[in-house]
Amino acid sequence: MEDVLRSCCAGLDIHQKVIVACVIRSAEGKKRPEKFFGSFETTTRGLLDLSDWLSSYEVTHISMESTGVYWKCVWRILQNHFDLQLANPRHIKNIPGKKTDMKDAEWIARLTRLGVVPTSFVPPEPIQELRDITRYRKHLVEDLNREKNRGHMVLQSAGIKLTSVIKDVYGKSGRALLYALIENKEITETLILECVYTTLRRKVPQLMDSLEGFMTVHYRKMLALHLKQIECLEKQIQEVEETINDYLTPYEEYVERLEELPGINRRTAAVVLAEIGIDLSVFPTAGHLASWAGVSPGNNQSAGKTYSRRVGKGNSYLKKVLAQGALAVSQGKPNRIQAFFFRIRRNTGHKKAVVATVHLMVRIIYRMFSDASRYQELGENYLQNRKNTLTNNC
């Protein structure tokens, strides 16, 4: 006997052009519930028709799959009229052999009726906008790195070994030399001294040797195209960072709290806020947030035997930026988190120490946001002092 929690609910199977909806409603005097199906376009007019259709059956709860970005418009239209749930498709996968749009919608509706749909975290709209812009910045930085690598390959193909002498070829000095190559200027000591700055002025002979190559018309053209694209991406990144600062204005208090945590700067704080928001009541405990972020040990046991403790995928944006923060902590001033990192690394290795440190940072952030508290540095000897205290008490 099914333990029904909701008398009237719906499931949505969302695609790019069409949405298939199934309403399941308990019928008086009948053992089996009534089922109603509908198909709607994903245009705004179609979504409004979907909302009216669902209201006509007095639907209270609706579940849908997080299919790409197609669910976002549906969520925007329905969020003020129904209790919505967003589910990971992997968690509500239908029985093999029963794969049609109508059966998928019915399956989602049945799970919703029983209250067994694992809900995904959907932040408020302002946080979603901040998330969009911070993720876009990440993609732009990745594009910039790829474009710089393409420029490196052009230089290597042309026999230009500038990267062996200058650490950052795309810095002020390196870029001036690259433009000299593009303009096919004669490479002389005087020209190099006009282009380079600081300690590079003492490396004129090495620079002369590294700039001797085979800069044909083709390589000059390719290098010019790459530099133009690099400068365009750098300009875009600067504009995006200014936009992020505007979005962070209402959350300056939270940014200041996060910046107190070792390994987190303003840029990292923006990503953390964009991914988890400021209201962490949606996560019952710090462990739930760590699991959602993908930094909690896996749980795969059978017959008393543990098969794997591998962490899940989780939120890759949050995990990556905090992993960079954990590495920064390991190379910075001594503190409690750094001591924790080195202790774990001695026992389990570098990669597991990074994940464990990110797990610790997530739990600290959860506590700071939940209790409206600030980070307190307990010192690098905190763990040892705590251990000694517990030993003496015993």
GROMACS .gro file of C-alpha atoms in nm, residues 45-356:
model
  312
   45ARG     CA    1   0.252   3.182  -2.378
   46GLY     CA    2   0.278   2.805  -2.356
   47LEU     CA    3   0.413   2.822  -2.000
   48LEU     CA    4   0.126   3.048  -1.894
   49ASP     CA    5  -0.116   2.797  -2.044
   50LEU     CA    6   0.061   2.524  -1.846
   51SER     CA    7   0.018   2.726  -1.526
   52ASP     CA    8  -0.356   2.772  -1.593
   53TRP     CA    9  -0.396   2.403  -1.676
   54LEU     CA   10  -0.227   2.294  -1.353
   55SER     CA   11  -0.435   2.541  -1.151
   56SER     CA   12  -0.756   2.402  -1.300
   57TYR     CA   13  -0.678   2.067  -1.133
   58GLU     CA   14  -0.587   2.238  -0.804
   59VAL     CA   15  -0.231   2.106  -0.815
   60THR     CA   16  -0.027   2.190  -0.506
   61HIS     CA   17   0.316   2.028  -0.565
   62ILE     CA   18   0.513   2.003  -0.889
   63SER     CA   19   0.840   1.823  -0.959
   64MET     CA   20   1.065   1.860  -1.263
   65GLU     CA   21   1.407   1.745  -1.377
   66SER     CA   22   1.705   1.980  -1.387
   67THR     CA   23   1.742   1.937  -1.761
   68GLY     CA   24   2.016   2.173  -1.878
   69VAL     CA   25   1.881   2.529  -1.846
   70TYR     CA   26   1.536   2.450  -1.987
   71TRP     CA   27   1.382   2.431  -1.639
   72LYS     CA   28   1.468   2.789  -1.547
   73CYS     CA   29   1.191   2.958  -1.746
   74VAL     CA   30   0.941   2.701  -1.618
   75TRP     CA   31   1.051   2.770  -1.261
   76ARG     CA   32   1.018   3.146  -1.310
   77ILE     CA   33   0.658   3.117  -1.432
   78LEU     CA   34   0.537   2.862  -1.175
   79GLN     CA   35   0.730   2.956  -0.860
   80ASN     CA   36   0.469   3.199  -0.725
   81HIS     CA   37   0.173   2.963  -0.766
   82PHE     CA   38   0.294   2.614  -0.672
   83ASP     CA   39   0.530   2.432  -0.439
   84LEU     CA   40   0.811   2.342  -0.679
   85GLN     CA   41   1.079   2.074  -0.654
   86LEU     CA   42   1.382   2.043  -0.880
   87ALA     CA   43   1.537   1.698  -0.898
   88ASN     CA   44   1.857   1.555  -1.039
   89PRO     CA   45   1.761   1.322  -1.329
   90ARG     CA   46   2.004   1.063  -1.194
   91HIS     CA   47   1.803   1.042  -0.870
   92ILE     CA   48   1.460   0.992  -1.031
   93LYS     CA   49   1.551   0.777  -1.328
   94ASN     CA   50   1.262   0.567  -1.455
   95ILE     CA   51   1.259   0.188  -1.475
   96PRO     CA   52   1.445   0.067  -1.788
   97GLY     CA   53   1.210  -0.017  -2.073
   98LYS     CA   54   0.955   0.250  -1.981
   99LYS     CA   55   1.095   0.550  -2.166
  100THR     CA   56   0.847   0.786  -2.324
  101ASP     CA   57   0.774   1.148  -2.241
  102MET     CA   58   0.432   1.064  -2.094
  103LYS     CA   59   0.570   0.780  -1.883
  104ASP     CA   60   0.855   1.000  -1.760
  105ALA     CA   61   0.610   1.271  -1.654
  106GLU     CA   62   0.388   1.011  -1.484
  107TRP     CA   63   0.685   0.861  -1.301
  108ILE     CA   64   0.792   1.201  -1.168
  109ALA     CA   65   0.436   1.271  -1.059
  110ARG     CA   66   0.413   0.936  -0.878
  111LEU     CA   67   0.736   1.001  -0.690
  112THR     CA   68   0.612   1.349  -0.599
  113ARG     CA   69   0.284   1.202  -0.471
  114LEU     CA   70   0.480   0.976  -0.238
  115GLY     CA   71   0.713   1.256  -0.130
  116VAL     CA   72   1.031   1.073  -0.228
  117VAL     CA   73   1.174   1.322  -0.479
  118PRO     CA   74   1.520   1.437  -0.359
  119THR     CA   75   1.504   1.815  -0.398
  120SER     CA   76   1.791   2.010  -0.552
  121PHE     CA   77   1.902   2.345  -0.412
  122VAL     CA   78   1.767   2.641  -0.610
  123PRO     CA   79   1.896   2.976  -0.476
  124PRO     CA   80   1.697   3.301  -0.486
  125GLU     CA   81   1.699   3.497  -0.809
  126PRO     CA   82   1.961   3.758  -0.702
  127ILE     CA   83   2.200   3.477  -0.608
  128GLN     CA   84   2.126   3.303  -0.939
  129GLU     CA   85   2.226   3.620  -1.123
  130LEU     CA   86   2.548   3.644  -0.921
  131ARG     CA   87   2.612   3.276  -0.996
  132ASP     CA   88   2.570   3.335  -1.372
  133ILE     CA   89   2.824   3.617  -1.377
  134THR     CA   90   3.085   3.441  -1.158
  135ARG     CA   91   3.061   3.125  -1.367
  136TYR     CA   92   3.096   3.332  -1.682
  137ARG     CA   93   3.413   3.486  -1.541
  138LYS     CA   94   3.554   3.138  -1.481
  139HIS     CA   95   3.486   3.041  -1.842
  140LEU     CA   96   3.647   3.362  -1.968
  141VAL     CA   97   3.961   3.294  -1.762
  142GLU     CA   98   3.977   2.942  -1.904
  143ASP     CA   99   3.939   3.081  -2.257
  144LEU     CA  100   4.218   3.331  -2.185
  145ASN     CA  101   4.453   3.056  -2.067
  146ARG     CA  102   4.380   2.849  -2.376
  147GLU     CA  103   4.447   3.147  -2.602
  148LYS     CA  104   4.777   3.217  -2.427
  149ASN     CA  105   4.879   2.854  -2.476
  150ARG     CA  106   4.803   2.885  -2.847
  151GLY     CA  107   5.030   3.190  -2.859
  152HIS     CA  108   5.304   2.987  -2.687
  153MET     CA  109   5.272   2.720  -2.956
  154VAL     CA  110   5.315   2.978  -3.231
  155LEU     CA  111   5.632   3.107  -3.069
  156GLN     CA  112   5.773   2.756  -3.030
  157SER     CA  113   5.687   2.672  -3.392
  158ALA     CA  114   5.869   2.986  -3.504
  159GLY     CA  115   6.177   2.900  -3.296
  160ILE     CA  116   6.125   3.191  -3.056
  161LYS     CA  117   6.236   3.075  -2.707
  162LEU     CA  118   6.121   3.383  -2.521
  163THR     CA  119   5.940   3.173  -2.262
  164SER     CA  120   6.276   3.035  -2.145
  165VAL     CA  121   6.390   3.382  -2.039
  166ILE     CA  122   6.070   3.567  -1.942
  167LYS     CA  123   5.840   3.410  -1.687
  168ASP     CA  124   5.528   3.587  -1.815
  169VAL     CA  125   5.551   3.642  -2.189
  170TYR     CA  126   5.225   3.837  -2.183
  171GLY     CA  127   5.345   4.085  -1.921
  172LYS     CA  128   5.441   4.442  -2.005
  173SER     CA  129   5.795   4.360  -2.119
  174GLY     CA  130   5.707   4.038  -2.298
  175ARG     CA  131   5.416   4.193  -2.482
  176ALA     CA  132   5.634   4.481  -2.606
  177LEU     CA  133   5.881   4.228  -2.750
  178LEU     CA  134   5.597   4.031  -2.912
  179TYR     CA  135   5.470   4.343  -3.087
  180ALA     CA  136   5.823   4.412  -3.207
  181LEU     CA  137   5.824   4.064  -3.364
  182ILE     CA  138   5.482   4.119  -3.519
  183GLU     CA  139   5.593   4.451  -3.671
  184ASN     CA  140   5.907   4.277  -3.804
  185LYS     CA  141   6.142   4.524  -3.637
  186GLU     CA  142   6.513   4.456  -3.635
  187ILE     CA  143   6.605   4.299  -3.302
  188THR     CA  144   6.888   4.499  -3.147
  189GLU     CA  145   7.011   4.562  -2.795
  190THR     CA  146   6.873   4.915  -2.812
  191LEU     CA  147   6.528   4.787  -2.909
  192ILE     CA  148   6.527   4.531  -2.631
  193LEU     CA  149   6.628   4.791  -2.371
  194GLU     CA  150   6.337   5.008  -2.491
  195CYS     CA  151   6.092   4.719  -2.447
  196VAL     CA  152   6.192   4.554  -2.120
  197TYR     CA  153   6.185   4.672  -1.761
  198THR     CA  154   6.322   4.583  -1.414
  199THR     CA  155   6.566   4.290  -1.390
  200LEU     CA  156   6.509   4.187  -1.752
  201ARG     CA  157   6.736   4.471  -1.857
  202ARG     CA  158   7.024   4.259  -1.726
  203LYS     CA  159   6.927   3.972  -1.958
  204VAL     CA  160   6.975   4.145  -2.293
  205PRO     CA  161   7.217   3.879  -2.434
  206GLN     CA  162   6.979   3.595  -2.341
  207LEU     CA  163   6.685   3.786  -2.491
  208MET     CA  164   6.879   3.843  -2.812
  209ASP     CA  165   6.940   3.469  -2.847
  210SER     CA  166   6.580   3.375  -2.761
  211LEU     CA  167   6.438   3.613  -3.023
  212GLU     CA  168   6.632   3.457  -3.311
  213GLY     CA  169   6.390   3.236  -3.498
  214PHE     CA  170   6.184   3.195  -3.814
  215MET     CA  171   5.916   3.463  -3.783
  216THR     CA  172   5.761   3.434  -4.126
  217VAL     CA  173   5.462   3.637  -4.241
  218HIS     CA  174   5.235   3.348  -4.140
  219TYR     CA  175   5.367   3.330  -3.782
  220ARG     CA  176   5.350   3.708  -3.740
  221LYS     CA  177   4.988   3.705  -3.854
  222MET     CA  178   4.897   3.416  -3.622
  223LEU     CA  179   5.069   3.580  -3.325
  224ALA     CA  180   4.889   3.909  -3.395
  225LEU     CA  181   4.551   3.728  -3.400
  226HIS     CA  182   4.623   3.555  -3.069
  227LEU     CA  183   4.735   3.878  -2.901
  228LYS     CA  184   4.424   4.057  -3.023
  229GLN     CA  185   4.204   3.784  -2.880
  230ILE     CA  186   4.398   3.784  -2.551
  231GLU     CA  187   4.350   4.159  -2.510
  232CYS     CA  188   3.980   4.125  -2.593
  233LEU     CA  189   3.935   3.855  -2.328
  234GLU     CA  190   4.128   4.057  -2.071
  235LYS     CA  191   3.898   4.354  -2.134
  236GLN     CA  192   3.592   4.131  -2.097
  237ILE     CA  193   3.722   3.986  -1.771
  238GLN     CA  194   3.779   4.335  -1.634
  239GLU     CA  195   3.420   4.434  -1.725
  240VAL     CA  196   3.284   4.116  -1.567
  241GLU     CA  197   3.479   4.178  -1.244
  242GLU     CA  198   3.332   4.528  -1.223
  243THR     CA  199   2.984   4.378  -1.268
  244ILE     CA  200   3.054   4.121  -0.996
  245ASN     CA  201   3.151   4.401  -0.757
  246ASP     CA  202   2.817   4.571  -0.829
  247TYR     CA  203   2.631   4.245  -0.756
  248LEU     CA  204   2.824   4.203  -0.428
  249THR     CA  205   2.718   4.542  -0.290
  250PRO     CA  206   2.420   4.402  -0.089
  251TYR     CA  207   2.639   4.122   0.049
  252GLU     CA  208   2.944   4.319   0.166
  253GLU     CA  209   2.898   4.198   0.524
  254TYR     CA  210   2.916   3.834   0.414
  255VAL     CA  211   3.214   3.906   0.188
  256GLU     CA  212   3.402   4.057   0.484
  257ARG     CA  213   3.329   3.751   0.697
  258LEU     CA  214   3.449   3.514   0.426
  259GLU     CA  215   3.768   3.714   0.368
  260GLU     CA  216   3.860   3.656   0.733
  261LEU     CA  217   3.888   3.285   0.658
  262PRO     CA  218   4.245   3.190   0.549
  263GLY     CA  219   4.269   3.112   0.178
  264ILE     CA  220   3.966   3.318   0.075
  265ASN     CA  221   3.997   3.653  -0.101
  266ARG     CA  222   3.724   3.871  -0.249
  267ARG     CA  223   3.713   3.678  -0.576
  268THR     CA  224   3.677   3.345  -0.395
  269ALA     CA  225   3.415   3.493  -0.162
  270ALA     CA  226   3.208   3.599  -0.464
  271VAL     CA  227   3.207   3.241  -0.595
  272VAL     CA  228   3.116   3.098  -0.253
  273LEU     CA  229   2.823   3.339  -0.217
  274ALA     CA  230   2.711   3.270  -0.573
  275GLU     CA  231   2.706   2.894  -0.520
  276ILE     CA  232   2.557   2.858  -0.170
  277GLY     CA  233   2.382   3.191  -0.109
  278ILE     CA  234   2.340   3.341   0.237
  279ASP     CA  235   2.046   3.137   0.369
  280LEU     CA  236   2.186   2.796   0.458
  281SER     CA  237   1.868   2.675   0.628
  282VAL     CA  238   1.807   2.463   0.316
  283PHE     CA  239   2.094   2.243   0.437
  284PRO     CA  240   2.000   2.073   0.768
  285THR     CA  241   2.362   2.037   0.881
  286ALA     CA  242   2.714   2.128   0.778
  287GLY     CA  243   2.755   1.768   0.665
  288HIS     CA  244   2.469   1.809   0.416
  289LEU     CA  245   2.637   2.118   0.269
  290ALA     CA  246   2.971   1.935   0.245
  291SER     CA  247   2.800   1.643   0.072
  292TRP     CA  248   2.626   1.880  -0.172
  293ALA     CA  249   2.962   2.042  -0.247
  294GLY     CA  250   3.110   1.698  -0.319
  295VAL     CA  251   3.378   1.691  -0.047
  296SER     CA  252   3.231   1.431   0.190
  297PRO     CA  253   3.363   1.073   0.183
  298GLY     CA  254   3.143   0.833  -0.012
  299ASN     CA  255   2.948   0.559   0.161
  300ASN     CA  256   2.954   0.231  -0.031
  301GLN     CA  257   2.924  -0.066   0.204
  302SER     CA  258   2.782  -0.414   0.168
  303ALA     CA  259   2.798  -0.716   0.401
  304GLY     CA  260   3.010  -0.513   0.643
  305LYS     CA  261   3.273  -0.438   0.381
  306THR     CA  262   3.359  -0.090   0.256
  307TYR     CA  263   3.419  -0.082  -0.119
  308SER     CA  264   3.484   0.286  -0.187
  309ARG     CA  265   3.515   0.616  -0.004
  310ARG     CA  266   3.550   0.825  -0.318
  311VAL     CA  267   3.388   1.168  -0.300
  312GLY     CA  268   3.101   1.255  -0.533
  313LYS     CA  269   3.098   1.514  -0.810
  314GLY     CA  270   2.904   1.774  -0.617
  315ASN     CA  271   2.929   2.142  -0.708
  316SER     CA  272   3.244   2.162  -0.919
  317TYR     CA  273   3.258   2.544  -0.912
  318LEU     CA  274   3.255   2.562  -0.532
  319LYS     CA  275   3.487   2.264  -0.492
  320LYS     CA  276   3.748   2.399  -0.733
  321VAL     CA  277   3.765   2.750  -0.591
  322LEU     CA  278   3.791   2.624  -0.233
  323ALA     CA  279   4.059   2.372  -0.338
  324GLN     CA  280   4.261   2.665  -0.469
  325GLY     CA  281   4.203   2.835  -0.135
  326ALA     CA  282   4.321   2.524   0.050
  327LEU     CA  283   4.644   2.522  -0.154
  328ALA     CA  284   4.693   2.891  -0.078
  329VAL     CA  285   4.650   2.819   0.294
  330SER     CA  286   4.915   2.547   0.279
  331GLN     CA  287   5.168   2.799   0.144
  332GLY     CA  288   5.072   3.095   0.364
  333LYS     CA  289   5.119   3.195   0.726
  334PRO     CA  290   5.080   2.927   0.995
  335ASN     CA  291   4.721   2.886   1.115
  336ARG     CA  292   4.478   2.622   1.232
  337ILE     CA  293   4.365   2.521   0.880
  338GLN     CA  294   4.724   2.491   0.757
  339ALA     CA  295   4.811   2.266   1.053
  340PHE     CA  296   4.510   2.050   0.970
  341PHE     CA  297   4.622   2.026   0.603
  342PHE     CA  298   4.975   1.910   0.690
  343ARG     CA  299   4.849   1.659   0.947
  344ILE     CA  300   4.617   1.496   0.691
  345ARG     CA  301   4.886   1.505   0.421
  346ARG     CA  302   5.131   1.314   0.640
  347ASN     CA  303   4.879   1.033   0.679
  348THR     CA  304   4.691   1.015   0.348
  349GLY     CA  305   4.874   1.218   0.084
  350HIS     CA  306   4.840   1.553  -0.090
  351LYS     CA  307   4.511   1.511  -0.284
  352LYS     CA  308   4.313   1.375   0.009
  353ALA     CA  309   4.454   1.649   0.228
  354VAL     CA  310   4.319   1.911  -0.015
  355VAL     CA  311   3.970   1.754  -0.015
  356ALA     CA  312   3.972   1.720   0.364
   0.00000   0.00000   0.00000
